[in-house]
């Protein structure tokens, strides 16, 4: 049986200015622009194997992708997909088939989507590790599929590497499956406005990233539910009005390499998002007592000087820290000394999704 395989890598990303609330639910168009940092090792790999002489169809194979070709020797975890997740991925595969036709044709790359698809996927982090796998897995799946459907693979790789607009169009397809996945195509600093995603100019040093896992329970409120509920907070409209100024500020600070002020803005921003959760008309919270313990411990160091940690939280209980690379070991020791009862994940600055082979 003749088949061809494509393997894609996509990292997770963490927003410093959060995407919270959708302007268009069906197409995952955000109500406000967001700005994120791309991770490196906390990522997904998706292998698509196209069996050519078989009827069109899809199967999610319970095997890891062919890791021999993955140079980074990280431990891999195969996601156990529920029926709902399989349905969501299958729906997305149909969308990618449909939407990639125009994108590939407009770049004269040729489109060939016939055949049976076997999908193998893996993450470098286990479920419940406080890292959302949807951004990295939808980005890796989308990229691997578009590459599979392309008939001129050599040209694809060149265009993907050099043409940000091409990459943006693939990110837009990925966004239809998972909103924040579109930011995983670029790095290290990425802005997403409406349909468009692009890298942001900056003069920042490489950062080390740590997640302090204070709680590993599954979330009671999904991010999709949160996107809807926040609209009922009396502070939601004010947040939207203030957003252009906040975004301009953080972009200026990134351009100026001003860690002190990025640290201050990032703190205020995740606090604002969690305040929306706390004040929606069905009030909910991701915070645990341990979350507050960690936040009150770190708060005096936030926004102080160029050595300040940047702190943020997603829609979850765990706390993310970013620190200049040269201070990484010192900061890690400090975290371990203070919170030796919690697991710590570690990562670095990344550049976005790519084809491995
Ligand atoms: O992409 P979604 O629908 O999982 O939304 C992500 C929302 C946050 O993680 C809370 C914020 C963000 O911008 O990533």
PDB file of C-alpha atoms and ligand atoms in Angstrom, residues 13 15 17-20 22 34 134 178-181 183 223-224 227 273 277 314-315, ligand 1:
ATOM      1  CA  UNK A  13       1.520  29.795  23.706  1.00  0.00           C
ATOM      2  CA  UNK A  15      -1.203  35.254  26.308  1.00  0.00           C
ATOM      3  CA  UNK A  17      -2.964  40.280  26.766  1.00  0.00           C
ATOM      4  CA  UNK A  18      -5.790  37.778  26.866  1.00  0.00           C
ATOM      5  CA  UNK A  19      -8.301  36.703  24.255  1.00  0.00           C
ATOM      6  CA  UNK A  20     -11.489  36.649  26.287  1.00  0.00           C
ATOM      7  CA  UNK A  22     -15.798  36.178  21.009  1.00  0.00           C
ATOM      8  CA  UNK A  34      -4.476  39.575  22.136  1.00  0.00           C
ATOM      9  CA  UNK A 134      -5.821  22.649  22.260  1.00  0.00           C
ATOM     10  CA  UNK A 178      -9.184  26.481  18.368  1.00  0.00           C
ATOM     11  CA  UNK A 179      -8.976  30.270  18.629  1.00  0.00           C
ATOM     12  CA  UNK A 180      -5.683  30.652  20.461  1.00  0.00           C
ATOM     13  CA  UNK A 181      -3.982  28.005  18.264  1.00  0.00           C
ATOM     14  CA  UNK A 183      -0.857  32.382  17.734  1.00  0.00           C
ATOM     15  CA  UNK A 223     -12.554  28.289  28.133  1.00  0.00           C
ATOM     16  CA  UNK A 224     -15.467  28.157  25.626  1.00  0.00           C
ATOM     17  CA  UNK A 227     -15.737  33.269  26.601  1.00  0.00           C
ATOM     18  CA  UNK A 273      -9.501  38.639  33.182  1.00  0.00           C
ATOM     19  CA  UNK A 277     -14.800  35.515  35.849  1.00  0.00           C
ATOM     20  CA  UNK A 314      -4.576  31.340  32.029  1.00  0.00           C
ATOM     21  CA  UNK A 315      -8.141  30.258  32.671  1.00  0.00           C
TER      22      UNK A 315
HETATM   23  O1  LIG B   1      -8.480  29.361  22.451  1.00  0.00           O
HETATM   24  P1  LIG B   1      -9.401  29.194  23.617  1.00  0.00           P
HETATM   25  O2  LIG B   1     -10.833  29.196  23.202  1.00  0.00           O
HETATM   26  O3  LIG B   1      -9.024  27.976  24.458  1.00  0.00           O
HETATM   27  O4  LIG B   1      -9.253  30.466  24.573  1.00  0.00           O
HETATM   28  C1  LIG B   1      -8.091  30.755  25.290  1.00  0.00           C
HETATM   29  C2  LIG B   1      -8.387  31.751  26.343  1.00  0.00           C
HETATM   30  C3  LIG B   1      -7.264  32.066  27.304  1.00  0.00           C
HETATM   31  O5  LIG B   1      -6.305  31.026  27.361  1.00  0.00           O
HETATM   32  C4  LIG B   1      -7.855  32.235  28.692  1.00  0.00           C
HETATM   33  C5  LIG B   1      -6.580  33.391  26.960  1.00  0.00           C
HETATM   34  C6  LIG B   1      -5.698  33.384  25.742  1.00  0.00           C
HETATM   35  O6  LIG B   1      -5.617  34.444  25.104  1.00  0.00           O
HETATM   36  O7  LIG B   1      -5.048  32.364  25.439  1.00  0.00           O
END
